[in-house]
mmCIF file of C-alpha atoms in Angstrom:
data_model
loop_
_atom_site.group_PDB
_atom_site.id
_atom_site.type_symbol
_atom_site.label_atom_id
_atom_site.label_comp_id
_atom_site.label_asym_id
_atom_site.label_seq_id
_atom_site.Cartn_x
_atom_site.Cartn_y
_atom_site.Cartn_z
ATOM 1 C CA MET H 5 86.332 -58.721 38.134
ATOM 2 C CA VAL H 6 83.766 -60.514 36.809
ATOM 3 C CA ALA H 7 81.499 -61.261 39.946
ATOM 4 C CA ALA H 8 81.058 -57.814 40.166
ATOM 5 C CA VAL H 9 79.669 -57.564 36.343
ATOM 6 C CA VAL H 10 77.339 -60.031 37.176
ATOM 7 C CA ALA H 11 75.849 -58.636 40.437
ATOM 8 C CA LEU H 12 75.967 -55.015 38.833
ATOM 9 C CA SER H 13 73.944 -56.676 35.683
ATOM 10 C CA ALA H 14 71.326 -58.689 38.043
ATOM 11 C CA ALA H 15 70.948 -55.588 39.949
ATOM 12 C CA VAL H 16 70.208 -53.388 37.022
ATOM 13 C CA ALA H 17 67.864 -56.077 35.844
ATOM 14 C CA LEU H 18 66.275 -56.081 39.149
ATOM 15 C CA LEU H 19 65.816 -52.274 38.755
ATOM 16 C CA ALA H 20 64.382 -52.526 35.300
ATOM 17 C CA VAL H 21 61.748 -54.959 36.754
ATOM 18 C CA LEU H 22 61.119 -52.339 39.599
ATOM 19 C CA VAL H 23 60.793 -49.438 37.354
ATOM 20 C CA ALA H 24 58.526 -51.289 34.601
ATOM 21 C CA ALA H 25 56.591 -52.106 37.350
ATOM 22 C CA LEU H 26 56.150 -48.359 38.970
ATOM 23 C CA LEU H 27 55.030 -47.665 35.634
ATOM 24 C CA ARG H 28 52.435 -50.026 34.897
ATOM 25 C CA SER H 29 50.666 -49.362 38.465
ATOM 26 C CA HIS H 30 51.303 -45.578 37.853
ATOM 27 C CA ALA H 31 49.297 -46.129 34.326
ATOM 28 C CA GLU H 32 46.371 -48.306 36.459
ATOM 29 C CA ILE H 33 45.722 -45.791 38.932
ATOM 30 C CA LEU H 34 45.470 -42.892 36.196
ATOM 31 C CA ARG H 35 42.950 -44.938 33.953
ATOM 32 C CA GLN H 36 41.310 -45.556 37.509
ATOM 33 C CA LEU H 37 41.098 -41.367 38.087
ATOM 34 C CA HIS H 38 40.005 -40.887 34.389
ATOM 35 C CA ASP H 39 37.090 -43.353 35.117
ATOM 36 C CA ILE H 40 35.984 -41.225 38.215
ATOM 37 C CA THR H 41 36.347 -37.912 37.088
ATOM 38 C CA HIS H 42 34.705 -38.783 33.842
ATOM 39 C CA GLY H 43 31.560 -40.526 35.374
ATOM 40 C CA ARG H 44 32.098 -43.777 35.382
ATOM 41 C CA SER H 45 33.271 -46.224 37.669
ATOM 42 C CA THR H 46 34.803 -49.702 37.610
ATOM 43 C CA ALA H 47 31.595 -51.478 38.495
ATOM 44 C CA ASP H 48 29.419 -49.787 36.155
ATOM 45 C CA ALA H 49 31.997 -50.986 33.418
ATOM 46 C CA GLU H 50 32.009 -54.082 34.742
ATOM 47 C CA PHE H 51 28.150 -53.671 34.652
ATOM 48 C CA GLU H 52 26.188 -55.470 31.298
ATOM 49 C CA VAL H 53 22.647 -56.160 30.995
ATOM 50 C CA ARG H 54 21.623 -58.485 28.750
ATOM 51 C CA THR H 55 18.463 -60.158 27.122
ATOM 52 C CA ARG H 56 17.638 -63.026 25.119
ATOM 53 C CA ALA H 57 18.195 -63.116 21.511
ATOM 54 C CA GLY H 58 15.816 -61.276 19.647
ATOM 55 C CA VAL H 59 14.793 -58.985 22.769
ATOM 56 C CA PRO H 60 16.259 -55.566 22.577
ATOM 57 C CA THR H 61 18.406 -54.307 25.333
ATOM 58 C CA PRO H 62 16.447 -52.233 27.935
ATOM 59 C CA GLY H 63 17.004 -48.559 27.008
ATOM 60 C CA GLU H 64 19.074 -49.192 24.213
ATOM 61 C CA GLY H 65 17.816 -47.197 20.989
ATOM 62 C CA ALA H 66 14.815 -45.912 23.032
ATOM 63 C CA PRO H 67 12.968 -44.060 20.427
ATOM 64 C CA SER H 68 13.430 -40.170 21.284
ATOM 65 C CA ALA H 69 10.029 -37.614 21.388
ATOM 66 C CA SER H 70 9.366 -34.906 20.037
ATOM 67 C CA ASP H 71 7.454 -31.529 21.141
ATOM 68 C CA ILE H 72 4.066 -31.589 19.495
ATOM 69 C CA VAL H 73 2.509 -28.989 17.010
ATOM 70 C CA GLY H 74 -0.785 -28.197 15.414
ATOM 71 C CA VAL H 75 -4.021 -26.730 15.724
ATOM 72 C CA ASP H 76 -6.646 -26.837 18.445
ATOM 73 C CA VAL H 77 -10.395 -27.779 18.160
ATOM 74 C CA ALA H 78 -10.967 -24.225 17.254
ATOM 75 C CA GLY H 79 -8.316 -24.142 14.310
ATOM 76 C CA ASP H 80 -5.573 -22.026 16.509
ATOM 77 C CA ALA H 81 -2.075 -22.840 16.450
ATOM 78 C CA ILE H 82 -1.176 -24.590 19.044
ATOM 79 C CA ALA H 83 2.608 -26.121 20.915
ATOM 80 C CA VAL H 84 2.735 -28.411 23.339
ATOM 81 C CA GLY H 85 6.011 -29.230 25.014
ATOM 82 C CA VAL H 86 7.298 -32.709 26.101
ATOM 83 C CA LEU H 87 11.126 -32.311 26.232
ATOM 84 C CA ARG H 88 13.539 -31.225 28.893
ATOM 85 C CA ARG H 89 10.125 -31.340 31.141
ATOM 86 C CA GLU H 90 10.207 -32.624 34.915
ATOM 87 C CA HIS H 91 6.879 -34.471 34.398
ATOM 88 C CA LEU H 92 5.895 -37.218 32.004
ATOM 89 C CA THR H 93 3.554 -37.177 29.087
ATOM 90 C CA LEU H 94 1.416 -39.244 28.489
ATOM 91 C CA LEU H 95 -0.046 -38.854 24.718
ATOM 92 C CA ALA H 96 -3.228 -40.633 23.639
ATOM 93 C CA PHE H 97 -3.796 -40.806 19.862
ATOM 94 C CA LEU H 98 -7.001 -41.066 19.169
ATOM 95 C CA SER H 99 -9.248 -40.384 16.179
ATOM 96 C CA SER H 100 -13.401 -39.160 16.313
ATOM 97 C CA GLY H 101 -14.541 -42.330 14.079
ATOM 98 C CA CYS H 102 -13.209 -45.558 15.936
ATOM 99 C CA LEU H 103 -15.577 -47.154 18.289
ATOM 100 C CA THR H 104 -12.949 -47.809 20.614
ATOM 101 C CA CYS H 105 -11.657 -44.089 20.872
ATOM 102 C CA ARG H 106 -14.577 -43.899 22.160
ATOM 103 C CA THR H 107 -14.073 -45.237 25.576
ATOM 104 C CA PHE H 108 -11.297 -43.005 26.065
ATOM 105 C CA TRP H 109 -13.100 -39.455 24.801
ATOM 106 C CA ASP H 110 -15.649 -41.162 27.574
ATOM 107 C CA ALA H 111 -13.102 -41.292 30.158
ATOM 108 C CA PHE H 112 -11.246 -38.003 29.646
ATOM 109 C CA ALA H 113 -14.060 -35.830 29.987
ATOM 110 C CA SER H 114 -13.986 -36.576 34.054
ATOM 111 C CA PRO H 115 -10.079 -36.732 34.518
ATOM 112 C CA ALA H 116 -10.859 -36.701 38.281
ATOM 113 C CA ASP H 117 -11.685 -40.542 37.939
ATOM 114 C CA LEU H 118 -8.799 -41.718 35.713
ATOM 115 C CA GLY H 119 -6.103 -41.668 38.696
ATOM 116 C CA LEU H 120 -3.530 -40.347 36.647
ATOM 117 C CA ARG H 121 -0.526 -39.906 38.779
ATOM 118 C CA ARG H 122 0.443 -36.183 39.725
ATOM 119 C CA ASP H 123 3.451 -36.042 37.343
ATOM 120 C CA VAL H 124 1.692 -37.347 34.304
ATOM 121 C CA ARG H 125 0.294 -35.023 31.913
ATOM 122 C CA LEU H 126 -2.190 -35.999 29.715
ATOM 123 C CA VAL H 127 -2.213 -34.432 25.899
ATOM 124 C CA VAL H 128 -4.755 -35.807 23.244
ATOM 125 C CA VAL H 129 -3.350 -36.012 19.908
ATOM 126 C CA THR H 130 -5.822 -36.326 16.530
ATOM 127 C CA LYS H 131 -5.142 -36.038 12.854
ATOM 128 C CA ASP H 132 -4.938 -32.871 11.114
ATOM 129 C CA PRO H 133 -8.661 -31.630 10.648
ATOM 130 C CA ASP H 134 -8.648 -32.569 6.945
ATOM 131 C CA GLN H 135 -8.153 -36.242 8.127
ATOM 132 C CA GLU H 136 -10.476 -35.597 10.888
ATOM 133 C CA SER H 137 -13.952 -34.312 11.761
ATOM 134 C CA PRO H 138 -13.001 -30.798 13.642
ATOM 135 C CA ALA H 139 -16.625 -30.364 14.819
ATOM 136 C CA GLU H 140 -16.756 -33.932 16.182
ATOM 137 C CA ILE H 141 -13.462 -33.628 17.996
ATOM 138 C CA ALA H 142 -14.572 -30.210 19.441
ATOM 139 C CA SER H 143 -17.495 -32.058 20.959
ATOM 140 C CA LEU H 144 -14.968 -35.207 22.233
ATOM 141 C CA ALA H 145 -12.233 -32.785 23.334
ATOM 142 C CA PRO H 146 -11.736 -33.382 27.302
ATOM 143 C CA PRO H 147 -11.969 -29.653 28.430
ATOM 144 C CA SER H 148 -9.070 -29.593 30.904
ATOM 145 C CA ALA H 149 -6.250 -31.414 28.817
ATOM 146 C CA PRO H 150 -5.199 -29.995 25.273
ATOM 147 C CA THR H 151 -6.043 -31.770 22.308
ATOM 148 C CA VAL H 152 -3.798 -31.106 19.525
ATOM 149 C CA MET H 153 -4.773 -32.058 15.800
ATOM 150 C CA SER H 154 -1.313 -32.809 13.915
ATOM 151 C CA SER H 155 -1.203 -35.941 11.572
ATOM 152 C CA SER H 156 2.936 -35.124 11.870
ATOM 153 C CA ALA H 157 2.946 -36.087 15.676
ATOM 154 C CA TRP H 158 1.319 -39.547 14.365
ATOM 155 C CA ASP H 159 4.321 -39.682 12.055
ATOM 156 C CA ASP H 160 6.585 -39.015 14.274
ATOM 157 C CA PHE H 161 5.949 -41.366 17.072
ATOM 158 C CA GLY H 162 5.200 -43.714 14.422
ATOM 159 C CA VAL H 163 1.625 -44.054 15.904
ATOM 160 C CA PRO H 164 0.425 -47.416 13.841
ATOM 161 C CA VAL H 165 -3.187 -47.437 14.858
ATOM 162 C CA ALA H 166 -5.755 -45.600 17.103
ATOM 163 C CA PRO H 167 -6.592 -45.940 19.921
ATOM 164 C CA TYR H 168 -2.770 -45.642 20.935
ATOM 165 C CA PHE H 169 -0.542 -44.574 23.959
ATOM 166 C CA VAL H 170 2.598 -43.128 24.177
ATOM 167 C CA LEU H 171 4.424 -42.338 27.871
ATOM 168 C CA VAL H 172 7.178 -40.134 27.442
ATOM 169 C CA ASP H 173 10.000 -39.018 30.140
ATOM 170 C CA GLY H 174 10.506 -35.216 29.936
ATOM 171 C CA PRO H 175 13.841 -35.270 31.882
ATOM 172 C CA SER H 176 14.891 -37.574 29.010
ATOM 173 C CA GLY H 177 12.862 -36.420 25.993
ATOM 174 C CA ALA H 178 12.731 -40.838 25.824
ATOM 175 C CA VAL H 179 10.088 -42.544 25.476
ATOM 176 C CA ILE H 180 9.468 -45.248 28.215
ATOM 177 C CA GLY H 181 6.594 -47.175 26.991
ATOM 178 C CA GLU H 182 3.947 -47.113 24.169
ATOM 179 C CA GLY H 183 0.912 -49.516 23.215
ATOM 180 C CA ALA H 184 -2.702 -49.787 21.737
ATOM 181 C CA SER H 185 -5.048 -50.112 23.710
ATOM 182 C CA ALA H 186 -8.744 -50.920 24.193
ATOM 183 C CA GLY H 187 -9.154 -49.956 28.152
ATOM 184 C CA TRP H 188 -8.266 -46.908 30.449
ATOM 185 C CA ALA H 189 -7.213 -49.940 32.701
ATOM 186 C CA GLN H 190 -5.040 -51.281 30.375
ATOM 187 C CA VAL H 191 -2.962 -47.762 29.798
ATOM 188 C CA ARG H 192 -2.695 -47.641 33.311
ATOM 189 C CA ASP H 193 -1.204 -51.104 33.368
ATOM 190 C CA LEU H 194 1.163 -50.095 30.916
ATOM 191 C CA MET H 195 2.475 -46.779 32.423
ATOM 192 C CA ASN H 196 3.149 -48.155 35.860
ATOM 193 C CA ARG H 197 5.283 -51.223 34.035
ATOM 194 C CA ALA H 198 6.774 -48.707 32.177
ATOM 195 C CA LEU H 199 7.516 -46.381 35.068
ATOM 196 C CA ALA H 200 8.399 -49.773 37.535
ATOM 197 C CA ASP H 201 10.895 -51.060 34.501
ATOM 198 C CA THR H 202 12.538 -47.435 34.290
ATOM 199 C CA ASP H 203 13.173 -46.981 37.784
ATOM 200 C CA VAL H 204 14.601 -50.333 37.751
ATOM 201 C CA LEU H 205 17.183 -49.808 34.735
ATOM 202 C CA ASP H 206 17.738 -46.120 36.766
ATOM 203 C CA GLY H 207 18.913 -48.311 40.042
ATOM 204 C CA MET H 208 20.673 -50.660 37.942
ATOM 205 C CA ARG H 209 23.061 -48.600 36.254
ATOM 206 C CA THR H 210 23.473 -46.113 39.051
ATOM 207 C CA ARG H 211 24.589 -49.230 40.985
ATOM 208 C CA GLY H 212 25.496 -46.940 44.199
ATOM 209 C CA GLY H 213 22.094 -47.345 46.215
ATOM 210 C CA ARG H 214 20.665 -44.454 44.414
ATOM 211 C CA SER H 215 17.542 -45.484 42.818
ATOM 212 C CA GLY H 216 15.740 -43.916 39.458
ATOM 213 C CA SER H 217 13.106 -42.067 41.121
ATOM 214 C CA ARG H 218 15.943 -40.586 43.380
ATOM 215 C CA ASP H 219 17.673 -39.342 40.627
ATOM 216 C CA ARG H 220 14.776 -38.025 39.172
ATOM 217 C CA ASP H 221 13.786 -36.016 42.344
ATOM 218 C CA ALA H 222 17.113 -34.481 41.916
ATOM 219 C CA ASP H 223 16.507 -33.303 38.107
ATOM 220 C CA ILE H 224 13.172 -32.285 39.011
ATOM 221 C CA GLU H 225 14.595 -29.643 42.011
ATOM 222 C CA LEU H 226 17.447 -28.029 39.563
ATOM 223 C CA LEU H 227 15.359 -27.984 36.358
ATOM 224 C CA ASP H 228 13.036 -26.084 39.089
ATOM 225 C CA ALA H 229 15.658 -23.713 39.697
ATOM 226 C CA GLY H 230 16.598 -23.371 36.313
ATOM 227 C CA ILE H 231 19.860 -25.195 36.397
ATOM 228 C CA THR H 232 19.820 -27.553 33.455
ATOM 229 C CA PRO H 233 21.869 -30.303 31.949
ATOM 230 C CA GLY H 234 25.615 -28.704 31.676
ATOM 231 C CA ASP H 235 24.826 -25.922 33.569
ATOM 232 C CA PRO H 236 28.384 -24.203 34.929
ATOM 233 C CA MET H 237 27.067 -23.980 38.640
ATOM 234 C CA LEU H 238 26.871 -27.794 38.260
ATOM 235 C CA HIS H 239 30.946 -27.918 38.034
ATOM 236 C CA HIS H 240 31.937 -24.914 40.338
ATOM 237 C CA ASP H 241 34.930 -25.997 42.766
ATOM 238 C CA GLU H 242 34.732 -22.923 44.310
ATOM 239 C CA PRO H 243 31.967 -21.106 46.010
ATOM 240 C CA ILE H 244 29.799 -19.123 43.391
ATOM 241 C CA GLU H 245 29.604 -15.572 44.097
ATOM 242 C CA ASP H 246 25.774 -14.087 44.104
ATOM 243 C CA VAL H 247 25.331 -12.647 40.540
ATOM 244 C CA GLU H 248 25.340 -9.003 39.828
ATOM 245 C CA VAL H 249 22.084 -7.528 38.437
ATOM 246 C CA GLU H 250 21.610 -4.933 36.481
ATOM 247 C CA MET U 28 13.492 -25.069 18.571
ATOM 248 C CA LEU U 29 9.940 -25.735 17.025
ATOM 249 C CA ARG U 30 8.361 -23.135 15.097
ATOM 250 C CA LEU U 31 4.799 -21.974 15.987
ATOM 251 C CA SER U 32 3.067 -19.554 13.019
ATOM 252 C CA SER U 33 -0.833 -18.612 12.238
ATOM 253 C CA ALA U 34 -1.128 -16.864 8.910
ATOM 254 C CA GLY U 35 -4.483 -15.841 9.883
ATOM 255 C CA ALA U 36 -3.263 -14.281 13.199
ATOM 256 C CA GLY U 37 -0.303 -12.960 10.901
ATOM 257 C CA VAL U 38 1.700 -13.683 14.091
ATOM 258 C CA ALA U 39 4.783 -16.843 14.718
ATOM 259 C CA ILE U 40 7.415 -17.463 16.996
ATOM 260 C CA ASP U 41 10.291 -20.280 17.498
ATOM 261 C CA LEU U 42 9.832 -22.317 20.774
ATOM 262 C CA PRO U 43 12.696 -23.810 22.679
ATOM 263 C CA ASP U 44 12.039 -27.363 23.353
ATOM 264 C CA GLY U 45 9.906 -28.044 26.069
ATOM 265 C CA TRP U 46 7.896 -24.878 25.828
ATOM 266 C CA ASP U 47 4.024 -24.495 25.302
ATOM 267 C CA GLY U 48 2.634 -21.923 22.968
ATOM 268 C CA THR U 49 -0.760 -20.948 21.276
ATOM 269 C CA ILE U 50 -1.430 -18.592 18.694
ATOM 270 C CA THR U 51 -5.291 -17.667 18.763
ATOM 271 C CA GLN U 52 -7.380 -14.841 16.352
ATOM 272 C CA ARG U 53 -9.048 -12.992 18.916
ATOM 273 C CA GLU U 54 -12.597 -11.438 18.153
ATOM 274 C CA PRO U 55 -12.618 -7.395 17.237
ATOM 275 C CA ASP U 56 -14.080 -5.597 19.894
ATOM 276 C CA PRO U 57 -17.341 -7.697 20.959
ATOM 277 C CA GLY U 58 -19.369 -3.971 20.982
ATOM 278 C CA LEU U 59 -18.898 -4.032 17.284
ATOM 279 C CA SER U 60 -21.959 -4.464 15.153
ATOM 280 C CA ASP U 61 -22.172 -7.595 12.801
ATOM 281 C CA ILE U 62 -21.570 -5.594 9.773
ATOM 282 C CA GLU U 63 -18.615 -3.667 11.681
ATOM 283 C CA ARG U 64 -17.173 -6.737 13.011
ATOM 284 C CA ALA U 65 -17.063 -8.130 9.121
ATOM 285 C CA SER U 66 -15.023 -5.599 7.987
ATOM 286 C CA THR U 67 -12.576 -5.284 10.932
ATOM 287 C CA PRO U 68 -9.766 -7.792 10.778
ATOM 288 C CA SER U 69 -9.039 -10.393 13.840
ATOM 289 C CA LEU U 70 -6.295 -9.980 16.435
ATOM 290 C CA ALA U 71 -3.817 -11.892 17.878
ATOM 291 C CA LEU U 72 -2.634 -13.161 20.629
ATOM 292 C CA LEU U 73 0.685 -15.709 21.429
ATOM 293 C CA HIS U 74 1.171 -17.323 24.603
ATOM 294 C CA ALA U 75 4.359 -19.155 25.018
ATOM 295 C CA ALA U 76 5.434 -20.514 28.226
ATOM 296 C CA SER U 77 8.632 -22.753 29.903
ATOM 297 C CA PHE U 78 5.323 -24.881 31.330
ATOM 298 C CA SER U 79 2.238 -26.560 31.066
ATOM 299 C CA LEU U 80 -0.375 -23.633 29.559
ATOM 300 C CA PRO U 81 -3.640 -24.620 31.274
ATOM 301 C CA SER U 82 -6.082 -24.849 28.643
ATOM 302 C CA ASP U 83 -8.342 -21.930 30.494
ATOM 303 C CA THR U 84 -5.426 -19.280 30.346
ATOM 304 C CA SER U 85 -6.743 -16.139 29.975
ATOM 305 C CA ASP U 86 -5.421 -13.459 27.456
ATOM 306 C CA PHE U 87 -3.210 -11.688 29.888
ATOM 307 C CA GLY U 88 -1.930 -14.865 31.805
ATOM 308 C CA GLY U 89 -4.652 -15.315 34.519
ATOM 309 C CA GLY U 90 -4.749 -19.256 35.474
ATOM 310 C CA ALA U 91 -1.414 -19.744 34.063
ATOM 311 C CA VAL U 92 0.633 -17.487 36.346
ATOM 312 C CA GLU U 93 -0.582 -19.357 39.405
ATOM 313 C CA VAL U 94 1.192 -22.473 38.159
ATOM 314 C CA MET U 95 4.166 -21.227 37.510
ATOM 315 C CA ARG U 96 7.361 -22.294 39.462
ATOM 316 C CA PHE U 97 10.679 -20.984 40.315
ATOM 317 C CA GLY U 98 12.243 -21.177 36.930
ATOM 318 C CA ASP U 99 9.361 -20.535 34.707
ATOM 319 C CA VAL U 100 8.469 -17.445 32.382
ATOM 320 C CA PHE U 101 5.224 -16.444 30.740
ATOM 321 C CA ILE U 102 4.956 -14.484 27.137
ATOM 322 C CA ALA U 103 1.783 -13.206 25.671
ATOM 323 C CA LEU U 104 1.687 -10.646 22.763
ATOM 324 C CA PHE U 105 -1.712 -9.057 22.866
ATOM 325 C CA GLU U 106 -2.780 -7.513 19.685
ATOM 326 C CA TYR U 107 -4.945 -4.111 20.318
ATOM 327 C CA GLY U 108 -7.411 -2.591 17.300
ATOM 328 C CA ARG U 109 -6.157 -0.732 14.484
ATOM 329 C CA GLU U 110 -7.370 2.733 16.219
ATOM 330 C CA SER U 111 -4.566 2.273 18.341
ATOM 331 C CA VAL U 112 -2.019 2.422 15.944
ATOM 332 C CA GLY U 113 -0.208 5.774 16.060
ATOM 333 C CA THR U 114 -1.136 6.787 19.508
ATOM 334 C CA ALA U 115 1.562 7.732 21.729
ATOM 335 C CA LEU U 116 1.574 4.618 24.317
ATOM 336 C CA PHE U 117 2.188 2.486 20.946
ATOM 337 C CA TRP U 118 4.555 4.599 19.423
ATOM 338 C CA SER U 119 7.911 2.962 20.185
ATOM 339 C CA PRO U 120 9.213 0.080 17.797
ATOM 340 C CA ARG U 121 9.420 -3.333 19.386
ATOM 341 C CA PRO U 122 12.218 -3.940 22.069
ATOM 342 C CA ALA U 123 15.214 -6.092 20.668
ATOM 343 C CA ARG U 124 15.879 -7.032 24.222
ATOM 344 C CA LEU U 125 14.685 -7.186 27.614
ATOM 345 C CA ALA U 126 16.753 -5.733 30.684
ATOM 346 C CA VAL U 127 16.854 -6.975 33.894
ATOM 347 C CA GLY U 128 15.842 -3.515 35.678
ATOM 348 C CA ASP U 129 12.389 -3.796 33.237
ATOM 349 C CA PHE U 130 11.053 -6.532 35.312
ATOM 350 C CA ASP U 131 9.131 -4.780 38.164
ATOM 351 C CA GLU U 132 7.230 -7.000 40.802
ATOM 352 C CA ASN U 133 4.928 -3.904 41.040
ATOM 353 C CA MET U 134 4.271 -4.910 37.085
ATOM 354 C CA LEU U 135 1.715 -7.763 36.956
ATOM 355 C CA GLN U 136 -1.558 -8.172 35.773
ATOM 356 C CA HIS U 137 -2.320 -10.678 38.260
ATOM 357 C CA ASN U 138 -0.135 -9.514 41.306
ATOM 358 C CA LEU U 139 1.312 -12.921 42.736
ATOM 359 C CA PRO U 140 3.942 -13.091 45.334
ATOM 360 C CA GLY U 141 7.526 -13.180 44.121
ATOM 361 C CA GLN U 142 6.734 -13.283 40.953
ATOM 362 C CA SER U 143 7.747 -9.995 38.473
ATOM 363 C CA GLY U 144 6.713 -8.899 34.753
ATOM 364 C CA THR U 145 7.188 -6.017 32.183
ATOM 365 C CA GLN U 146 4.686 -4.350 29.957
ATOM 366 C CA GLN U 147 6.108 -2.998 26.662
ATOM 367 C CA PHE U 148 3.866 -1.547 24.274
ATOM 368 C CA PHE U 149 4.955 -0.695 20.885
ATOM 369 C CA THR U 150 3.899 -0.773 16.929
ATOM 370 C CA GLU U 151 5.094 -3.030 14.224
ATOM 371 C CA SER U 152 4.103 -3.813 10.399
ATOM 372 C CA GLY U 153 1.548 -1.165 11.225
ATOM 373 C CA ARG U 154 0.063 -3.665 14.022
ATOM 374 C CA ALA U 155 -0.187 -2.251 17.622
ATOM 375 C CA PHE U 156 1.041 -4.984 20.325
ATOM 376 C CA CYS U 157 1.208 -5.450 23.855
ATOM 377 C CA LEU U 158 4.199 -7.451 25.110
ATOM 378 C CA TYR U 159 3.447 -8.867 28.509
ATOM 379 C CA VAL U 160 6.367 -10.849 30.428
ATOM 380 C CA VAL U 161 6.131 -12.761 33.899
ATOM 381 C CA LEU U 162 8.751 -14.341 35.724
ATOM 382 C CA GLY U 163 7.998 -16.958 37.913
ATOM 383 C CA SER U 164 10.273 -15.425 40.395
ATOM 384 C CA HIS U 165 11.680 -12.191 40.815
ATOM 385 C CA LEU U 166 14.676 -13.439 42.610
ATOM 386 C CA ASN U 167 15.512 -15.546 39.424
ATOM 387 C CA ARG U 168 15.782 -12.662 37.363
ATOM 388 C CA ALA U 169 18.980 -12.472 36.585
ATOM 389 C CA ARG U 170 18.741 -16.147 34.861
ATOM 390 C CA ALA U 171 15.086 -15.992 33.450
ATOM 391 C CA VAL U 172 15.554 -13.145 31.293
ATOM 392 C CA PRO U 173 18.499 -13.870 29.009
ATOM 393 C CA LEU U 174 15.987 -17.029 28.726
ATOM 394 C CA VAL U 175 13.094 -15.154 27.426
ATOM 395 C CA ASN U 176 15.289 -12.768 25.475
ATOM 396 C CA SER U 177 16.183 -16.107 23.683
ATOM 397 C CA VAL U 178 12.852 -16.120 22.480
ATOM 398 C CA LEU U 179 11.748 -12.557 21.590
ATOM 399 C CA PRO U 180 13.599 -11.764 18.560
ATOM 400 C CA SER U 181 12.277 -15.000 16.996
ATOM 401 C CA ILE U 182 8.759 -13.378 17.192
ATOM 402 C CA THR U 183 7.316 -12.646 13.666
ATOM 403 C CA VAL U 184 4.892 -10.188 12.988
ATOM 404 C CA ILE U 185 3.421 -10.437 9.730
#
């Protein structure tokens, strides 16, 4: 009788251990499924970018850009969009008074010689007409790039000095490069380094063999088709029926 | 949203993120004498676009519609002279919204394959306007027209 009770107790204890192990395994499966359906992979969760002390982690705290509004050289109202664009925008903060700026005004007069990538839009930003010489700016403004007189844009982007350049990534709306420069070659270097850094970081974060530029290409195609982030078409499980038009 | 306004032109609009826009004050009829021109107020011209507006965009979008892509929209609000106020063409009030059926491939100032447009003439605040809208693709009208309708109510004529 005692032997039977001991055997039964042992069997119950063994079953309890098995049930606990099964519950734990089930919980782990559920956790991984949750990560997958919410766009995180285990590899991503373990991946971490580390920098030296005092150096900010790339991509973290990247300043966000804003669209620009002001007046043009004729005094008319103008707004230039830089957010949610498929292309990059290079903002050139210039003044009519600074000697170094003259180098850029001259360079922008011949945009074909700048060697700008096709997916980069150049926008010149000066301070408001009451802090600038509108007539001088009108004579310097490049014919093929918008020139916006907007002190608020200088404040929004925290421009410390002229000439100053800011490179904005349209799809993310993030400032991916900025700095002062004395010549156009330096600005090109700044852009190339910023783009290379962005691509490397994108590639590191996705870790699936897809490069950042491929992701950006896909974003461009989707935006081009009018499909923006959060669009229900991106989350359909079933084929989409034709949209009925009025 | 970004508020673009011009006190001189008496027009304002709220632009969605990433849109380009301009509000200019047009000279009245160039055929007027200097005396007549001095006593005639300037006329408003508003452009709004979901894409980069070229600097040489003409009144009804020439130079801009050529670079439009599938999902793009272009809006122009063109003011006519005081002599147009009260005429039959401008009798209607501003449409509160546009319907997909308002758009036609043959209603374009610059006829480009695949695009469609609409022109709506109206009077508001004693001023005569034409609202001209172009879609980058007529096939995309079911998506593009709601986008246009999200912007139109924000246009203010002072």
